[in-house]
Amino acid sequence: MSPVPPSSSTASPRYSFLEVALPSDKAHQFPLALLSP
């Protein structure tokens, strides 16, 4: 398990599970739009 970048961790803990499941580059690209209210 590689540590996630601090920028992603502080962004939102809602999609932290997506960060683990997906590559870091994609993790902060689409989950933001998907889970954004």
Short mmCIF file of N, CA and C in Angstrom, two decimals, residues 4-35:
data_model
loop_
_atom_site.label_atom_id
_atom_site.label_comp_id
_atom_site.label_asym_id
_atom_site.label_seq_id
_atom_site.Cartn_x
_atom_site.Cartn_y
_atom_site.Cartn_z
N VAL A 4 -0.99 7.89 0.08
CA VAL A 4 -1.61 8.84 -0.84
C VAL A 4 -1.06 10.24 -0.60
N PRO A 5 -0.98 11.05 -1.64
CA PRO A 5 -0.48 12.42 -1.52
C PRO A 5 -1.34 13.24 -0.57
N PRO A 6 -0.73 14.15 0.20
CA PRO A 6 -1.43 14.96 1.20
C PRO A 6 -2.51 15.83 0.57
N SER A 7 -2.29 16.25 -0.67
CA SER A 7 -3.26 17.11 -1.35
C SER A 7 -4.59 16.38 -1.55
N SER A 8 -4.51 15.08 -1.82
CA SER A 8 -5.72 14.30 -2.04
C SER A 8 -6.44 14.03 -0.72
N SER A 9 -5.65 13.82 0.34
CA SER A 9 -6.22 13.52 1.64
C SER A 9 -6.99 14.70 2.20
N THR A 10 -6.48 15.90 1.97
CA THR A 10 -7.12 17.10 2.50
C THR A 10 -8.28 17.54 1.62
N ALA A 11 -8.33 17.03 0.40
CA ALA A 11 -9.38 17.43 -0.54
C ALA A 11 -10.75 17.04 0.01
N SER A 12 -10.95 15.76 0.25
CA SER A 12 -12.22 15.29 0.80
C SER A 12 -12.13 13.82 1.17
N PRO A 13 -12.46 13.48 2.41
CA PRO A 13 -12.39 12.10 2.89
C PRO A 13 -13.50 11.22 2.32
N ARG A 14 -14.40 11.83 1.56
CA ARG A 14 -15.53 11.10 1.00
C ARG A 14 -15.09 10.08 -0.03
N TYR A 15 -14.13 10.47 -0.87
CA TYR A 15 -13.69 9.56 -1.93
C TYR A 15 -12.32 8.97 -1.65
N SER A 16 -11.98 8.88 -0.37
CA SER A 16 -10.70 8.29 0.01
C SER A 16 -10.64 6.82 -0.44
N PHE A 17 -11.80 6.16 -0.48
CA PHE A 17 -11.84 4.76 -0.92
C PHE A 17 -11.56 4.67 -2.41
N LEU A 18 -11.92 5.72 -3.15
CA LEU A 18 -11.64 5.76 -4.58
C LEU A 18 -10.16 5.98 -4.84
N GLU A 19 -9.52 6.73 -3.94
CA GLU A 19 -8.08 6.98 -4.07
C GLU A 19 -7.32 5.67 -3.98
N VAL A 20 -7.79 4.79 -3.12
CA VAL A 20 -7.13 3.51 -2.94
C VAL A 20 -7.42 2.59 -4.13
N ALA A 21 -8.64 2.67 -4.65
CA ALA A 21 -9.05 1.79 -5.73
C ALA A 21 -8.51 2.23 -7.08
N LEU A 22 -8.36 3.56 -7.24
CA LEU A 22 -7.92 4.09 -8.52
C LEU A 22 -6.57 4.76 -8.41
N PRO A 23 -5.86 4.90 -9.55
CA PRO A 23 -4.59 5.62 -9.60
C PRO A 23 -4.75 7.04 -9.09
N SER A 24 -3.70 7.58 -8.48
CA SER A 24 -3.78 8.91 -7.87
C SER A 24 -4.13 9.98 -8.91
N ASP A 25 -3.65 9.80 -10.14
CA ASP A 25 -3.91 10.82 -11.17
C ASP A 25 -5.39 10.88 -11.53
N LYS A 26 -6.05 9.71 -11.53
CA LYS A 26 -7.47 9.68 -11.85
C LYS A 26 -8.33 9.94 -10.60
N ALA A 27 -7.74 9.66 -9.46
CA ALA A 27 -8.49 9.75 -8.20
C ALA A 27 -9.04 11.14 -7.96
N HIS A 28 -8.27 12.17 -8.30
CA HIS A 28 -8.73 13.53 -8.04
C HIS A 28 -9.31 14.19 -9.30
N GLN A 29 -9.55 13.38 -10.34
CA GLN A 29 -10.12 13.93 -11.57
C GLN A 29 -11.63 13.71 -11.65
N PHE A 30 -12.08 12.46 -11.57
CA PHE A 30 -13.50 12.21 -11.76
C PHE A 30 -14.34 12.10 -10.48
N PRO A 31 -13.79 11.58 -9.37
CA PRO A 31 -14.58 11.49 -8.13
C PRO A 31 -15.10 12.85 -7.68
N LEU A 32 -14.35 13.90 -7.93
CA LEU A 32 -14.76 15.25 -7.55
C LEU A 32 -16.06 15.62 -8.26
N ALA A 33 -16.15 15.29 -9.54
CA ALA A 33 -17.33 15.62 -10.32
C ALA A 33 -18.48 14.67 -9.98
N LEU A 34 -18.13 13.42 -9.70
CA LEU A 34 -19.16 12.42 -9.41
C LEU A 34 -19.83 12.65 -8.06
N LEU A 35 -19.00 12.80 -7.02
CA LEU A 35 -19.54 12.92 -5.67
C LEU A 35 -19.85 14.36 -5.28
#
